[in-house]
Short mmCIF file of C-alpha atoms and ligand atoms in Angstrom, two decimals:
data_model
loop_
_atom_site.label_atom_id
_atom_site.label_comp_id
_atom_site.label_asym_id
_atom_site.label_seq_id
_atom_site.Cartn_x
_atom_site.Cartn_y
_atom_site.Cartn_z
CA UNK H 1 -50.47 47.33 8.88
CA UNK H 2 -51.03 46.69 12.58
CA UNK H 3 -54.31 44.92 13.25
CA UNK H 4 -56.23 47.21 15.62
CA UNK H 5 -59.03 45.68 17.73
CA UNK H 6 -61.24 47.05 20.46
CA UNK H 7 -62.13 45.13 23.60
CA UNK H 8 -63.89 45.69 26.92
CA UNK H 9 -61.74 47.31 29.60
CA UNK H 10 -60.44 44.45 31.72
CA UNK H 11 -56.83 44.64 32.76
CA UNK H 12 -54.47 42.11 31.18
CA UNK H 13 -52.09 40.53 33.69
CA UNK H 14 -49.12 40.21 31.39
CA UNK H 15 -47.63 41.22 28.07
CA UNK H 16 -47.09 44.75 26.81
CA UNK H 17 -49.34 47.53 27.99
CA UNK H 18 -49.82 51.13 26.90
CA UNK H 19 -51.22 53.66 29.34
CA UNK H 20 -52.21 57.30 29.11
CA UNK H 21 -51.70 59.98 31.68
CA UNK H 22 -52.99 63.54 31.61
CA UNK H 23 -50.85 66.27 33.10
CA UNK H 24 -51.48 66.73 36.80
CA UNK H 25 -53.90 63.80 37.05
CA UNK H 26 -51.75 60.80 37.88
CA UNK H 27 -52.76 57.26 36.98
CA UNK H 28 -56.52 56.66 36.91
CA UNK H 29 -58.91 53.81 36.00
CA UNK H 30 -57.20 50.82 34.37
CA UNK H 31 -53.84 52.57 34.61
CA UNK H 32 -54.24 52.78 38.39
CA UNK H 33 -55.23 49.10 38.47
CA UNK H 34 -52.13 48.18 36.49
CA UNK H 35 -50.06 50.14 38.95
CA UNK H 36 -51.70 48.26 41.83
CA UNK H 37 -51.04 44.93 40.12
CA UNK H 38 -47.35 45.81 39.96
CA UNK H 39 -47.24 46.84 43.59
CA UNK H 40 -46.83 50.53 42.71
CA UNK H 41 -43.84 49.95 40.42
CA UNK H 42 -45.36 51.97 37.57
CA UNK H 43 -45.95 55.03 39.75
CA UNK H 44 -42.45 54.75 41.20
CA UNK H 45 -40.90 54.51 37.73
CA UNK H 46 -42.91 57.51 36.53
CA UNK H 47 -41.76 59.55 39.50
CA UNK H 48 -38.15 58.49 38.99
CA UNK H 49 -38.36 59.50 35.32
CA UNK H 50 -39.92 62.85 36.34
CA UNK H 51 -42.74 62.06 33.94
CA UNK H 52 -45.66 64.42 34.49
CA UNK H 53 -47.93 63.58 31.55
CA UNK H 54 -46.82 66.43 29.29
CA UNK H 55 -48.06 66.02 25.72
CA UNK H 56 -45.45 64.48 23.45
CA UNK H 57 -43.63 62.83 26.34
CA UNK H 58 -43.62 59.14 27.19
CA UNK H 59 -41.83 56.74 29.47
CA UNK H 60 -41.08 53.05 29.02
CA UNK H 61 -40.92 50.78 32.05
CA UNK H 62 -39.45 47.30 31.68
CA UNK H 63 -40.71 44.34 33.69
CA UNK H 64 -42.48 46.33 36.42
CA UNK H 65 -44.14 43.18 37.76
CA UNK H 66 -47.38 41.18 37.33
CA UNK H 67 -45.76 39.56 34.27
CA UNK H 68 -45.81 42.78 32.26
CA UNK H 69 -42.78 42.79 30.00
CA UNK H 70 -43.14 46.41 29.18
CA UNK H 71 -45.42 49.25 30.17
CA UNK H 72 -45.36 52.48 28.16
CA UNK H 73 -47.06 55.58 29.51
CA UNK H 74 -47.80 58.42 27.09
CA UNK H 75 -48.57 61.96 28.22
CA UNK H 76 -51.69 63.72 27.00
CA UNK H 77 -51.06 67.21 28.36
CA UNK H 78 -53.85 68.93 30.26
CA UNK H 79 -57.13 67.01 29.99
CA UNK H 80 -59.04 70.27 29.34
CA UNK H 81 -56.82 70.98 26.29
CA UNK H 82 -57.02 67.49 24.83
CA UNK H 83 -57.66 67.35 21.08
CA UNK H 84 -58.20 64.54 18.59
CA UNK H 85 -54.84 65.30 17.09
CA UNK H 86 -53.07 64.91 20.44
CA UNK H 87 -54.66 61.47 20.83
CA UNK H 88 -53.35 60.43 17.42
CA UNK H 89 -49.92 61.57 18.53
CA UNK H 90 -50.19 59.64 21.78
CA UNK H 91 -51.17 56.57 19.75
CA UNK H 92 -48.06 57.11 17.65
CA UNK H 93 -45.83 57.37 20.72
CA UNK H 94 -47.33 54.19 22.20
CA UNK H 95 -46.81 52.31 18.94
CA UNK H 96 -43.11 53.22 19.04
CA UNK H 97 -42.78 52.24 22.70
CA UNK H 98 -44.64 48.95 22.23
CA UNK H 99 -43.09 48.03 18.88
CA UNK H 100 -40.97 45.18 20.26
CA UNK H 101 -44.00 43.22 21.48
CA UNK H 102 -45.92 41.07 18.98
CA UNK H 103 -49.20 41.99 20.68
CA UNK H 104 -50.05 44.81 23.03
CA UNK H 105 -53.01 46.42 24.75
CA UNK H 106 -53.72 50.07 25.40
CA UNK H 107 -55.94 51.17 28.26
CA UNK H 108 -58.30 53.79 26.85
CA UNK H 109 -61.03 53.49 29.48
CA UNK H 110 -60.92 57.21 30.28
CA UNK H 111 -61.72 58.16 26.68
CA UNK H 112 -64.88 58.19 24.59
CA UNK H 113 -64.93 55.32 22.09
CA UNK H 114 -64.40 57.78 19.21
CA UNK H 115 -61.27 59.05 20.87
CA UNK H 116 -60.10 55.53 21.69
CA UNK H 117 -60.23 54.85 17.94
CA UNK H 118 -57.87 57.78 17.31
CA UNK H 119 -55.19 56.00 19.35
CA UNK H 120 -55.28 53.11 16.89
CA UNK H 121 -55.19 55.51 13.95
CA UNK H 122 -52.10 57.27 15.30
CA UNK H 123 -50.42 53.96 16.09
CA UNK H 124 -50.96 52.66 12.55
CA UNK H 125 -49.85 55.90 10.90
CA UNK H 126 -46.66 55.98 12.96
CA UNK H 127 -45.80 52.32 12.32
CA UNK H 128 -45.46 52.62 8.54
CA UNK H 129 -42.29 51.14 7.05
CA UNK H 130 -40.93 50.87 3.53
CA UNK H 131 -38.75 47.77 3.51
CA UNK H 132 -39.14 46.66 -0.10
CA UNK H 133 -35.45 46.96 -0.92
CA UNK H 134 -33.88 45.72 2.30
CA UNK H 135 -32.59 42.19 1.88
CA UNK H 136 -30.45 41.93 5.01
CA UNK H 137 -32.78 42.84 7.83
CA UNK H 138 -32.43 40.73 10.94
CA UNK H 139 -35.66 39.84 12.71
CA UNK H 140 -34.29 41.37 15.92
CA UNK H 141 -33.99 44.73 14.18
CA UNK H 142 -37.63 44.78 13.05
CA UNK H 143 -40.67 45.91 15.00
CA UNK H 144 -42.86 42.96 15.96
CA UNK H 145 -46.10 44.71 16.89
CA UNK H 146 -48.80 43.08 14.76
CA UNK H 147 -51.88 43.26 16.92
CA UNK H 148 -53.06 46.06 19.15
CA UNK H 149 -56.13 45.81 21.42
CA UNK H 150 -57.53 49.06 22.63
CA UNK H 151 -59.49 48.67 25.83
CA UNK H 152 -62.62 50.80 25.90
CA UNK H 153 -66.09 50.81 27.49
CA UNK H 154 -67.85 50.57 24.13
CA UNK H 155 -65.78 48.39 21.82
CA UNK H 156 -68.46 48.16 19.11
CA UNK H 157 -68.79 51.94 18.89
CA UNK H 158 -65.02 52.31 18.77
CA UNK H 159 -64.78 49.68 16.04
CA UNK H 160 -67.30 51.69 14.03
CA UNK H 161 -65.33 54.91 14.55
CA UNK H 162 -62.12 53.18 13.57
CA UNK H 163 -63.31 51.90 10.17
CA UNK H 164 -63.09 55.25 8.28
CA UNK H 165 -59.82 56.04 10.05
CA UNK H 166 -58.36 52.76 8.91
CA UNK H 167 -59.47 53.63 5.38
CA UNK H 168 -57.54 56.91 5.64
CA UNK H 169 -54.50 55.08 7.01
CA UNK H 170 -54.63 52.65 4.10
CA UNK H 171 -54.81 55.58 1.69
CA UNK H 172 -51.82 57.18 3.42
CA UNK H 173 -49.89 53.89 3.26
CA UNK H 174 -50.52 53.69 -0.49
CA UNK H 175 -49.38 57.28 -0.99
CA UNK H 176 -46.24 56.62 1.07
CA UNK H 177 -45.50 53.40 -0.82
CA UNK H 178 -45.74 55.19 -4.15
CA UNK H 179 -43.70 58.21 -3.08
CA UNK H 180 -40.99 56.06 -1.47
CA UNK H 181 -40.30 54.06 -4.63
CA UNK H 182 -37.15 55.12 -6.45
CA UNK H 183 -37.61 56.70 -9.86
CA UNK H 184 -35.94 53.82 -11.74
CA UNK H 185 -38.78 51.60 -10.56
CA UNK H 186 -41.66 54.06 -10.45
CA UNK H 187 -41.74 55.43 -13.97
CA UNK H 188 -44.92 57.09 -15.23
CA UNK H 189 -45.97 53.80 -16.84
CA UNK H 190 -45.34 51.81 -13.65
CA UNK H 191 -47.22 54.31 -11.51
CA UNK H 192 -50.11 54.19 -13.97
CA UNK H 193 -50.04 50.38 -13.81
CA UNK H 194 -50.22 50.46 -10.01
CA UNK H 195 -53.08 52.94 -10.06
CA UNK H 196 -54.81 50.59 -12.48
CA UNK H 197 -55.03 48.00 -9.72
CA UNK H 198 -57.16 50.35 -7.59
CA UNK H 199 -60.22 49.04 -9.41
CA UNK H 200 -60.11 46.35 -6.69
CA UNK H 201 -61.48 48.96 -4.26
CA UNK H 202 -64.27 50.03 -6.61
CA UNK H 203 -62.54 52.96 -8.30
CA UNK H 204 -62.93 53.41 -12.04
CA UNK H 205 -59.53 53.92 -13.62
CA UNK H 206 -58.68 55.34 -17.01
CA UNK H 207 -55.11 55.63 -18.30
CA UNK H 208 -54.14 57.89 -21.20
CA UNK H 209 -50.80 57.48 -22.98
CA UNK H 210 -48.76 59.83 -25.16
CA UNK H 211 -50.81 59.30 -28.33
CA UNK H 212 -54.08 60.16 -26.61
CA UNK H 213 -52.49 63.09 -24.80
CA UNK H 214 -51.14 64.30 -28.14
CA UNK H 215 -54.59 64.14 -29.67
CA UNK H 216 -55.98 66.14 -26.76
CA UNK H 217 -53.33 68.80 -27.38
CA UNK H 218 -51.49 68.41 -24.07
CA UNK H 219 -48.54 70.39 -25.46
CA UNK H 220 -47.39 71.74 -22.10
CA UNK H 221 -47.25 68.36 -20.39
CA UNK H 222 -45.76 66.60 -23.44
CA UNK H 223 -43.06 69.26 -23.68
CA UNK H 224 -41.86 68.20 -20.23
CA UNK H 225 -42.09 64.51 -21.11
CA UNK H 226 -40.17 64.68 -24.38
CA UNK H 227 -36.71 64.63 -22.80
CA UNK H 228 -37.28 61.23 -21.22
CA UNK H 229 -37.33 57.70 -22.61
CA UNK H 230 -40.11 56.93 -20.15
CA UNK H 231 -43.36 58.03 -21.79
CA UNK H 232 -45.97 60.04 -19.84
CA UNK H 233 -49.37 59.01 -18.61
CA UNK H 234 -52.44 60.74 -17.30
CA UNK H 235 -54.52 58.64 -14.93
CA UNK H 236 -58.10 59.41 -14.01
CA UNK H 237 -59.57 57.81 -10.90
CA UNK H 238 -63.30 58.05 -10.30
CA UNK H 239 -65.29 57.41 -7.18
CA UNK H 240 -69.05 57.74 -7.62
CA UNK H 241 -70.47 57.39 -4.12
CA UNK H 242 -72.75 60.42 -4.27
CA UNK H 243 -75.97 61.27 -6.06
CA UNK H 244 -76.21 60.16 -9.63
CA UNK H 245 -75.19 62.98 -11.95
CA UNK H 246 -74.07 65.33 -9.19
CA UNK H 247 -70.95 67.31 -10.13
CA UNK H 248 -67.81 65.74 -8.65
CA UNK H 249 -65.05 67.22 -6.56
CA UNK H 250 -61.82 67.14 -8.55
CA UNK H 251 -58.38 66.44 -7.06
CA UNK H 252 -55.37 66.96 -9.29
CA UNK H 253 -51.82 65.81 -8.56
CA UNK H 254 -48.39 66.70 -9.90
CA UNK H 255 -46.74 63.41 -10.75
CA UNK H 256 -43.19 64.15 -11.87
CA UNK H 257 -41.63 60.76 -11.16
CA UNK H 258 -38.21 62.39 -11.26
CA UNK H 259 -37.29 66.02 -11.74
CA UNK H 260 -33.73 66.57 -12.95
CA UNK H 261 -34.73 70.07 -13.99
CA UNK H 262 -34.38 69.08 -17.66
CA UNK H 263 -31.96 71.20 -19.70
CA UNK H 264 -32.16 73.83 -16.92
CA UNK H 265 -30.59 71.06 -14.89
CA UNK H 266 -30.52 71.06 -11.10
CA UNK H 267 -27.27 70.95 -9.08
CA UNK H 268 -26.19 67.43 -8.03
CA UNK H 269 -26.47 68.04 -4.28
CA UNK H 270 -29.82 66.78 -3.04
CA UNK H 271 -31.13 65.96 -6.50
CA UNK H 272 -32.15 62.53 -5.21
CA UNK H 273 -34.96 64.30 -3.34
CA UNK H 274 -36.65 64.82 -6.68
CA UNK H 275 -37.93 61.25 -6.59
CA UNK H 276 -40.56 62.73 -4.26
CA UNK H 277 -41.74 65.07 -7.01
CA UNK H 278 -44.76 62.86 -7.61
CA UNK H 279 -45.99 63.17 -4.02
CA UNK H 280 -48.99 65.25 -5.11
CA UNK H 281 -50.10 62.49 -7.46
CA UNK H 282 -49.46 59.88 -4.76
CA UNK H 283 -51.65 61.85 -2.34
CA UNK H 284 -54.46 62.00 -4.91
CA UNK H 285 -54.23 58.22 -5.35
CA UNK H 286 -54.24 57.75 -1.57
CA UNK H 287 -57.20 60.06 -1.11
CA UNK H 288 -59.26 58.36 -3.82
CA UNK H 289 -58.44 54.97 -2.29
CA UNK H 290 -59.59 56.23 1.10
CA UNK H 291 -62.87 57.55 -0.30
CA UNK H 292 -63.50 54.20 -1.98
CA UNK H 293 -62.56 52.11 1.07
CA UNK H 294 -64.90 54.03 3.33
CA UNK H 295 -67.60 54.21 0.67
CA UNK H 296 -67.75 58.01 0.92
CA UNK H 297 -71.11 59.46 -0.07
CA UNK H 298 -69.60 61.82 -2.62
CA UNK H 299 -68.67 61.94 -6.27
CA UNK H 300 -64.98 62.58 -6.74
CA UNK H 301 -62.47 62.40 -9.53
CA UNK H 302 -58.70 62.28 -9.18
CA UNK H 303 -56.44 63.20 -12.08
CA UNK H 304 -52.68 62.81 -12.08
CA UNK H 305 -50.19 63.95 -14.71
CA UNK H 306 -47.26 61.52 -14.72
CA UNK H 307 -44.03 62.52 -16.45
CA UNK H 308 -40.31 62.33 -15.98
CA UNK H 309 -38.36 65.60 -16.43
CA UNK H 310 -35.08 64.58 -18.07
CA UNK H 311 -32.48 66.37 -20.20
CA UNK H 312 -32.47 63.83 -23.07
CA UNK H 313 -31.49 64.54 -26.67
CA UNK H 314 -35.06 65.45 -27.51
CA UNK H 315 -35.62 67.53 -24.36
CA UNK H 316 -37.33 70.87 -24.62
CA UNK H 317 -35.05 73.89 -24.59
CA UNK H 318 -35.27 77.12 -22.65
CA UNK H 319 -37.07 79.50 -24.99
CA UNK H 320 -39.29 76.85 -26.57
CA UNK H 321 -42.94 77.79 -26.98
CA UNK H 322 -45.57 75.13 -26.32
CA UNK H 323 -49.31 75.17 -26.87
CA UNK H 324 -51.30 73.97 -23.88
CA UNK H 325 -54.53 71.94 -23.95
CA UNK H 326 -56.37 75.19 -23.15
CA UNK H 327 -55.05 76.76 -26.36
CA UNK H 328 -52.91 79.26 -24.47
CA UNK H 329 -49.24 79.35 -25.47
CA UNK H 330 -46.37 79.24 -23.00
CA UNK H 331 -42.77 80.33 -23.41
CA UNK H 332 -40.70 77.81 -21.43
CA UNK H 333 -37.87 79.95 -20.11
CA UNK H 334 -36.82 77.41 -17.48
CA UNK H 335 -37.38 73.70 -18.02
CA UNK H 336 -37.18 73.18 -14.26
CA UNK H 337 -40.48 75.00 -13.77
CA UNK H 338 -42.12 71.86 -15.16
CA UNK H 339 -44.78 71.10 -12.56
CA UNK H 340 -46.90 74.06 -13.60
CA UNK H 341 -46.66 72.90 -17.23
CA UNK H 342 -48.00 69.48 -16.31
CA UNK H 343 -50.73 70.90 -14.09
CA UNK H 344 -51.75 73.47 -16.72
CA UNK H 345 -52.98 70.72 -19.03
CA UNK H 346 -54.45 68.46 -16.35
CA UNK H 347 -56.31 71.32 -14.62
CA UNK H 348 -57.81 72.55 -17.88
CA UNK H 349 -58.83 69.01 -18.80
CA UNK H 350 -60.37 68.43 -15.37
CA UNK H 351 -62.62 71.47 -15.49
CA UNK H 352 -63.62 71.00 -19.13
CA UNK H 353 -64.29 67.27 -18.92
CA UNK H 354 -65.89 66.91 -15.50
CA UNK H 355 -67.36 70.34 -14.73
CA UNK H 356 -66.45 69.76 -11.09
CA UNK H 357 -67.84 71.70 -8.12
CA UNK H 358 -64.31 72.65 -7.26
CA UNK H 359 -60.74 71.66 -7.93
CA UNK H 360 -57.90 71.14 -5.46
CA UNK H 361 -54.43 70.46 -6.76
CA UNK H 362 -51.47 69.12 -4.80
CA UNK H 363 -47.96 69.73 -6.05
CA UNK H 364 -44.36 69.81 -4.87
CA UNK H 365 -44.24 72.97 -6.92
CA UNK H 366 -41.65 75.41 -5.57
CA UNK H 367 -38.53 75.39 -3.45
CA UNK H 368 -39.56 78.91 -2.43
CA UNK H 369 -42.47 77.57 -0.35
CA UNK H 370 -39.90 75.81 1.87
CA UNK H 371 -38.08 79.11 2.31
CA UNK H 372 -41.35 80.77 3.29
CA UNK H 373 -43.12 78.16 5.41
CA UNK H 374 -40.49 75.56 6.26
CA UNK H 375 -41.81 72.07 6.83
CA UNK H 376 -44.69 72.96 9.17
CA UNK H 377 -47.32 74.23 6.75
CA UNK H 378 -48.08 73.65 3.09
CA UNK H 379 -48.86 76.73 1.03
CA UNK H 380 -52.52 77.33 0.22
CA UNK H 381 -53.56 79.48 -2.72
CA UNK H 382 -57.15 79.91 -3.76
CA UNK H 383 -59.55 82.02 -5.78
CA UNK H 384 -62.36 81.18 -3.34
CA UNK H 385 -62.39 82.35 0.30
CA UNK H 386 -64.99 79.83 1.39
CA UNK H 387 -63.06 76.90 -0.05
CA UNK H 388 -59.83 78.24 1.44
CA UNK H 389 -61.45 78.56 4.86
CA UNK H 390 -62.71 75.00 4.85
CA UNK H 391 -59.32 73.68 3.78
CA UNK H 392 -57.59 75.64 6.55
CA UNK H 393 -59.99 74.11 9.08
CA UNK H 394 -59.45 70.57 7.78
CA UNK H 395 -55.73 71.25 8.03
CA UNK H 396 -55.91 72.09 11.71
CA UNK H 397 -58.15 69.12 12.45
CA UNK H 398 -55.99 66.61 10.58
CA UNK H 399 -52.62 68.00 11.64
CA UNK H 400 -51.74 68.57 7.96
CA UNK H 401 -51.61 72.31 8.33
CA UNK H 402 -51.96 74.92 5.61
CA UNK H 403 -51.06 78.59 5.45
CA UNK H 404 -52.77 80.81 2.93
CA UNK H 405 -50.73 83.13 0.76
CA UNK H 406 -52.07 86.02 -1.29
CA UNK H 407 -52.75 86.18 -5.02
CA UNK H 408 -53.54 89.15 -7.21
CA UNK H 409 -53.11 90.92 -10.53
CA UNK H 410 -49.75 92.45 -9.54
CA UNK H 411 -48.32 88.94 -9.32
CA UNK H 412 -50.10 87.75 -12.43
CA UNK H 413 -48.59 90.56 -14.54
CA UNK H 414 -45.13 89.12 -13.99
CA UNK H 415 -46.00 86.17 -16.24
CA UNK H 416 -46.04 88.36 -19.35
CA UNK H 417 -43.93 86.90 -22.16
CA UNK H 418 -42.31 88.73 -25.06
CA UNK H 419 -43.49 86.22 -27.64
CA UNK H 420 -46.24 83.99 -26.17
CA UNK H 421 -49.35 84.28 -23.97
CA UNK H 422 -47.22 83.79 -20.87
CA UNK H 423 -43.84 82.56 -19.68
CA UNK H 424 -43.33 79.79 -17.14
CA UNK H 425 -41.07 81.65 -14.69
CA UNK H 426 -40.84 85.03 -13.02
CA UNK H 427 -38.16 86.57 -10.83
CA UNK H 428 -37.46 85.06 -7.42
CA UNK H 429 -39.56 87.45 -5.31
CA UNK H 430 -42.85 85.78 -4.40
CA UNK H 431 -42.14 82.92 -6.77
CA UNK H 432 -44.47 80.43 -5.02
CA UNK H 433 -47.23 82.98 -5.55
CA UNK H 434 -46.43 83.63 -9.18
CA UNK H 435 -46.37 79.85 -9.73
CA UNK H 436 -49.91 79.74 -8.33
CA UNK H 437 -50.87 82.65 -10.62
CA UNK H 438 -49.66 80.57 -13.53
CA UNK H 439 -51.93 77.69 -12.49
CA UNK H 440 -54.86 80.08 -12.02
CA UNK H 441 -54.77 80.77 -15.76
CA UNK H 442 -55.81 77.15 -16.33
CA UNK H 443 -58.77 76.80 -13.98
CA UNK H 444 -61.18 78.79 -16.14
CA UNK H 445 -62.66 80.62 -13.16
CA UNK H 446 -63.73 77.44 -11.32
CA UNK H 447 -63.47 77.42 -7.51
CA UNK H 448 -59.95 76.14 -7.03
CA UNK H 449 -57.25 75.73 -4.43
CA UNK H 450 -53.60 74.90 -4.93
CA UNK H 451 -51.58 73.22 -2.19
CA UNK H 452 -47.83 73.67 -2.58
CA UNK H 453 -46.55 70.65 -0.65
CA UNK H 454 -42.84 70.92 -1.52
CA UNK H 455 -41.98 71.41 2.17
CA UNK H 456 -44.34 68.82 3.64
CA UNK H 457 -44.29 65.89 1.21
CA UNK H 458 -41.48 64.12 3.00
CA UNK H 459 -40.06 64.26 6.49
CA UNK H 460 -36.33 64.33 7.20
CA UNK H 461 -36.91 63.08 10.75
CA UNK H 462 -39.52 61.03 12.59
CA UNK H 463 -42.68 62.97 13.48
CA UNK H 464 -45.38 61.91 15.98
CA UNK H 465 -47.57 60.10 13.44
CA UNK H 466 -45.21 60.08 10.45
CA UNK H 467 -41.93 58.16 10.34
CA UNK H 468 -39.05 59.76 8.43
CA UNK H 469 -39.75 59.63 4.69
CA UNK H 470 -42.88 60.09 2.61
CA UNK H 471 -45.64 61.77 4.63
CA UNK H 472 -48.67 61.26 2.35
CA UNK H 473 -49.45 64.90 3.11
CA UNK H 474 -52.89 65.73 1.79
CA UNK H 475 -54.58 62.35 2.19
CA UNK H 476 -55.83 62.92 5.73
CA UNK H 477 -56.40 66.63 5.13
CA UNK H 478 -58.59 66.15 2.07
CA UNK H 479 -60.37 63.11 3.46
CA UNK H 480 -61.35 65.31 6.40
CA UNK H 481 -62.31 68.16 4.06
CA UNK H 482 -64.58 65.87 2.02
CA UNK H 483 -66.19 64.30 5.09
CA UNK H 484 -66.77 67.64 6.81
CA UNK H 485 -68.21 69.53 3.84
CA UNK H 486 -69.73 67.13 1.33
CA UNK H 487 -71.17 64.10 3.04
CA UNK H 488 -73.52 65.78 5.53
N1 LIG S 1 -39.98 70.05 -7.97
C1 LIG S 1 -39.42 71.34 -7.90
C2 LIG S 1 -39.76 72.08 -6.60
C3 LIG S 1 -39.15 71.51 -5.35
C4 LIG S 1 -37.93 71.98 -4.92
C5 LIG S 1 -39.81 70.56 -4.62
C6 LIG S 1 -37.38 71.47 -3.74
C7 LIG S 1 -39.26 70.06 -3.46
C8 LIG S 1 -38.05 70.52 -3.02
C9 LIG S 1 -39.94 72.21 -9.05
O1 LIG S 1 -40.22 71.54 -10.22
C10 LIG S 1 -38.90 73.21 -9.34
O2 LIG S 1 -37.86 72.81 -9.81
N2 LIG S 1 -39.16 74.46 -9.07
C11 LIG S 1 -38.22 75.50 -9.30
C12 LIG S 1 -38.95 76.61 -10.02
C13 LIG S 1 -38.04 77.65 -10.59
C14 LIG S 1 -37.25 77.09 -11.73
C15 LIG S 1 -38.89 78.81 -11.08
C16 LIG S 1 -37.70 75.96 -7.94
O3 LIG S 1 -38.45 75.96 -6.99
O4 LIG S 1 -36.51 76.29 -7.88
MN1 LIG S 2 -38.49 71.38 -11.45
ZN1 LIG S 3 -40.68 69.54 -10.03
#
């Protein structure tokens, strides 16, 4: 992770420099001084590039003078419309432009220290890489940027603002690392082992294996697991930073380390994407890590159900009936609708064991949510308007946007089974909603929200603060949600 530092705003005379420019305002402050130092070369290059400071745009100028190797100017859009999110995105753009320099500075003298910190946050988020399995990388092909100084009037204040952001970035890095691992490496047991190491940040970690899950009556989750040689785990992460005895917030993640579909097997094309099917669990781990790293004044518990959905000789069959931890029976008509089976048991356990204030689950649950919302919003489903509203707000603030979909008895009715309490699939119409209705049967009336992140868990192209690959969607959103609503 890039080392981000904050320093007083004096203009460096050489090296790599990042500048900001608002639309219609030209170069001001340190940026104007840098331009002067280069004899106006920066302004001339900007004009030649027809760069006007539009948000999302940037221009790179090589060797403009005064010993600067590279100057990158990022557009902020209109100053009056500037948001925190746009600053993160500008930080991301500068990190890309400055990546070839081992050390760089960014002039943030026109910003409040809190906003200067957001530049560092965006830069770090955008600079993530997963290089574990590359053995032939040449140094000249790798980014060099290791240290970034952000120049601001109040470096101490900015340093203070940056600390919780860095915690969120570290949580997001963990979630991306976990989600990026291939499924032959990241089995349920291996993921549980890695989550076990989070005790180093002050989390309490408990791991339950198949025997314990059997004793608890996790029939729905174990039905999914039984087709794989890799045994399941449930991991419970606790962060007790709030008042002693106060009910925790509960975050629940779908952790299907690979989803072949089971006997209802998926087509070959694109099946490799199902290594991401544990992204919900990865986000929960990232969130809990963030809360611990920034010593959040809240009690929280994260629970992840880790299984592999395989079509082995002992796999469950379409038509099997399983008994869930709640006691309710489920007719498994499609073994590919496995996420809801895992979550059914973990959700019920979470509410019964921890009596949480609320529960939020994250799951790459349905392909249908991608049809409905594409990759721009995750689906939000909730039995609580207040909770839903606060999540929607945190989504806008963090850039991890949600869109609420309806629920209701008409949808719930479709889960009726001929021989059990419910079946695990419905027809295609509204099938992200009916999946949420299924989950609702396992929350026992507790305030609950379900985030269907199937369309947002990984990116197929580079985004302003997320390189192509695992996004860690949910970490920044829920960190924001917790900070805004529960630490006041
Ligand atoms: N993990 C998938 C959902 C998914 C699909 C996530 C594409 C990301 C991209 C889930 O377990 C699944 O297979 N859902 C089925 C449900 C169906 C069988 C009712 C689906 O969406 O097709
Ligand atoms: Mn599936
Ligand atoms: Zn799945």
